[in-house]
mmCIF file of C-alpha atoms in Angstrom:
data_model
loop_
_atom_site.group_PDB
_atom_site.id
_atom_site.type_symbol
_atom_site.label_atom_id
_atom_site.label_comp_id
_atom_site.label_asym_id
_atom_site.label_seq_id
_atom_site.Cartn_x
_atom_site.Cartn_y
_atom_site.Cartn_z
ATOM 1 C CA MET A 1 -25.733 -17.743 95.934
ATOM 2 C CA PHE A 2 -28.930 -19.462 94.943
ATOM 3 C CA ILE A 3 -29.502 -20.559 91.309
ATOM 4 C CA PRO A 4 -33.140 -21.031 90.368
ATOM 5 C CA ARG A 5 -34.057 -24.544 89.243
ATOM 6 C CA VAL A 6 -35.240 -23.449 85.802
ATOM 7 C CA GLU A 7 -31.894 -21.823 84.950
ATOM 8 C CA PHE A 8 -29.962 -24.798 86.309
ATOM 9 C CA ARG A 9 -31.964 -27.214 84.147
ATOM 10 C CA ALA A 10 -31.419 -25.047 81.067
ATOM 11 C CA VAL A 11 -27.673 -24.956 81.712
ATOM 12 C CA ALA A 12 -27.568 -28.722 82.302
ATOM 13 C CA ALA A 13 -29.467 -29.342 79.058
ATOM 14 C CA ALA A 14 -27.090 -27.076 77.124
ATOM 15 C CA VAL A 15 -24.052 -28.855 78.560
ATOM 16 C CA ALA A 16 -25.537 -32.259 77.716
ATOM 17 C CA ALA A 17 -26.207 -31.124 74.132
ATOM 18 C CA ALA A 18 -22.645 -29.805 73.784
ATOM 19 C CA VAL A 19 -21.177 -33.079 75.080
ATOM 20 C CA THR A 20 -23.352 -35.114 72.697
ATOM 21 C CA THR A 21 -22.260 -32.947 69.760
ATOM 22 C CA ALA A 22 -18.587 -33.258 70.709
ATOM 23 C CA VAL A 23 -18.836 -37.045 70.981
ATOM 24 C CA ALA A 24 -20.543 -37.213 67.574
ATOM 25 C CA LEU A 25 -17.860 -35.055 65.956
ATOM 26 C CA ILE A 26 -15.061 -37.101 67.473
ATOM 27 C CA GLY A 27 -16.697 -40.236 66.102
ATOM 28 C CA LEU A 28 -16.583 -38.802 62.585
ATOM 29 C CA GLY A 29 -12.788 -38.789 62.612
ATOM 30 C CA ALA A 30 -12.470 -42.248 64.112
ATOM 31 C CA GLY A 31 -13.000 -44.184 60.878
ATOM 32 C CA THR A 32 -10.430 -46.654 59.624
ATOM 33 C CA ALA A 33 -8.096 -45.841 56.773
ATOM 34 C CA ASN A 34 -8.854 -47.233 53.331
ATOM 35 C CA ALA A 35 -6.948 -47.787 50.097
ATOM 36 C CA ALA A 36 -8.060 -44.421 48.709
ATOM 37 C CA ASP A 37 -6.007 -42.485 51.282
ATOM 38 C CA TRP A 38 -3.027 -40.440 50.176
ATOM 39 C CA PRO A 39 0.523 -41.734 50.639
ATOM 40 C CA PRO A 40 2.374 -40.168 53.592
ATOM 41 C CA LEU A 41 3.805 -36.698 53.029
ATOM 42 C CA ARG A 42 7.495 -36.669 52.148
ATOM 43 C CA GLU A 43 9.936 -33.988 51.075
ATOM 44 C CA GLY A 44 9.860 -33.219 47.351
ATOM 45 C CA ALA A 45 7.221 -33.197 44.622
ATOM 46 C CA TYR A 46 5.459 -36.183 43.082
ATOM 47 C CA LEU A 47 2.959 -36.546 40.248
ATOM 48 C CA TYR A 48 0.613 -39.548 40.231
ATOM 49 C CA SER A 49 -1.225 -41.079 37.279
ATOM 50 C CA GLY A 50 -4.263 -41.820 39.478
ATOM 51 C CA VAL A 51 -6.357 -39.775 41.879
ATOM 52 C CA HIS A 52 -5.511 -39.519 45.594
ATOM 53 C CA GLY A 53 -1.826 -40.315 45.009
ATOM 54 C CA THR A 54 -2.345 -43.667 43.297
ATOM 55 C CA GLY A 55 -0.907 -45.156 40.127
ATOM 56 C CA THR A 56 2.448 -44.502 38.528
ATOM 57 C CA VAL A 57 4.639 -41.990 40.381
ATOM 58 C CA SER A 58 6.824 -39.374 38.671
ATOM 59 C CA LYS A 59 9.312 -37.522 40.896
ATOM 60 C CA VAL A 60 9.676 -33.833 40.092
ATOM 61 C CA ASP A 61 13.135 -32.208 40.248
ATOM 62 C CA LEU A 62 12.346 -29.057 42.244
ATOM 63 C CA ASP A 63 15.790 -27.593 41.490
ATOM 64 C CA ASP A 64 15.076 -27.519 37.725
ATOM 65 C CA LEU A 65 13.252 -24.180 37.670
ATOM 66 C CA GLY A 66 11.498 -23.115 34.468
ATOM 67 C CA THR A 67 12.253 -26.170 32.306
ATOM 68 C CA CYS A 68 9.155 -27.682 30.694
ATOM 69 C CA HIS A 69 8.775 -31.436 31.171
ATOM 70 C CA THR A 70 6.307 -33.572 29.196
ATOM 71 C CA LEU A 71 5.092 -36.651 31.060
ATOM 72 C CA SER A 72 4.963 -40.153 29.577
ATOM 73 C CA ALA A 73 1.728 -40.820 31.543
ATOM 74 C CA SER A 74 -0.683 -38.002 32.380
ATOM 75 C CA ALA A 75 -0.871 -36.848 35.990
ATOM 76 C CA ARG A 76 -4.206 -36.911 37.873
ATOM 77 C CA SER A 77 -2.907 -35.916 41.330
ATOM 78 C CA VAL A 78 0.065 -34.107 42.855
ATOM 79 C CA GLN A 79 1.866 -33.912 46.188
ATOM 80 C CA VAL A 80 4.391 -31.164 46.979
ATOM 81 C CA VAL A 81 6.351 -30.615 50.207
ATOM 82 C CA SER A 82 8.855 -27.824 49.680
ATOM 83 C CA GLY A 83 9.577 -24.497 51.255
ATOM 84 C CA SER A 84 10.823 -22.893 48.075
ATOM 85 C CA ALA A 85 9.187 -24.319 44.930
ATOM 86 C CA SER A 86 5.807 -25.161 43.424
ATOM 87 C CA VAL A 87 4.664 -26.926 40.254
ATOM 88 C CA VAL A 88 2.588 -25.546 37.364
ATOM 89 C CA LEU A 89 0.758 -28.226 35.338
ATOM 90 C CA TYR A 90 -0.651 -27.961 31.806
ATOM 91 C CA PRO A 91 -3.212 -30.068 29.917
ATOM 92 C CA GLY A 92 -1.092 -30.156 26.758
ATOM 93 C CA ALA A 93 2.397 -31.426 25.971
ATOM 94 C CA GLY A 94 5.192 -28.855 25.964
ATOM 95 C CA CYS A 95 3.542 -26.723 28.679
ATOM 96 C CA THR A 96 0.685 -25.742 26.391
ATOM 97 C CA GLY A 97 -3.042 -25.486 26.817
ATOM 98 C CA ALA A 98 -5.728 -22.903 27.350
ATOM 99 C CA TYR A 99 -5.160 -22.925 31.119
ATOM 100 C CA SER A 100 -2.700 -24.079 33.762
ATOM 101 C CA TRP A 101 -2.995 -25.285 37.365
ATOM 102 C CA ALA A 102 -0.444 -24.292 40.020
ATOM 103 C CA THR A 103 0.290 -25.935 43.349
ATOM 104 C CA GLY A 104 1.605 -24.231 46.432
ATOM 105 C CA SER A 105 4.813 -25.219 48.184
ATOM 106 C CA LEU A 106 2.767 -27.537 50.417
ATOM 107 C CA ALA A 107 0.062 -29.277 48.392
ATOM 108 C CA GLN A 108 -1.784 -32.534 48.066
ATOM 109 C CA ALA A 109 -4.552 -32.455 45.460
ATOM 110 C CA ASP A 110 -6.390 -34.236 42.704
ATOM 111 C CA LEU A 111 -6.063 -32.263 39.470
ATOM 112 C CA PRO A 112 -9.179 -30.863 37.790
ATOM 113 C CA TRP A 113 -7.986 -32.462 34.502
ATOM 114 C CA ALA A 114 -5.164 -34.710 33.304
ATOM 115 C CA GLY A 115 -1.828 -32.891 33.296
ATOM 116 C CA LEU A 116 0.484 -33.750 30.412
ATOM 117 C CA SER A 117 3.339 -31.366 31.173
ATOM 118 C CA TYR A 118 4.714 -29.184 33.960
ATOM 119 C CA HIS A 119 7.433 -26.783 35.034
ATOM 120 C CA VAL A 120 8.755 -25.786 38.456
ATOM 121 C CA VAL A 121 8.529 -22.189 39.678
ATOM 122 C CA PRO A 122 9.723 -20.472 42.856
ATOM 123 C CA ALA A 123 7.111 -20.490 45.620
#
């Protein structure tokens, strides 16, 4: 079968553009790690006093469902790896405040505000 030259050139140009785009996208993920990266995921739940998993670490007891815990240092980020529990954080001591923020059972996030207390709930 004969392919006209015009169509072949158009196809070749499209393939070249796709390859260039793929190479550019791969290059985006090839950067080196920096100090602002999160700590490696590990089983359990951890609250951090700094953003991106930095600062003082508080380990959360995921088996202590429903008990309110007030933190000695406010939490700015959270990491949870659990198949059965999540953490609900509050801006006030004693699980108080106008709003709360809940994680999932697999979460790694900077909090929208400083969390001063939390309790564990089933996922």
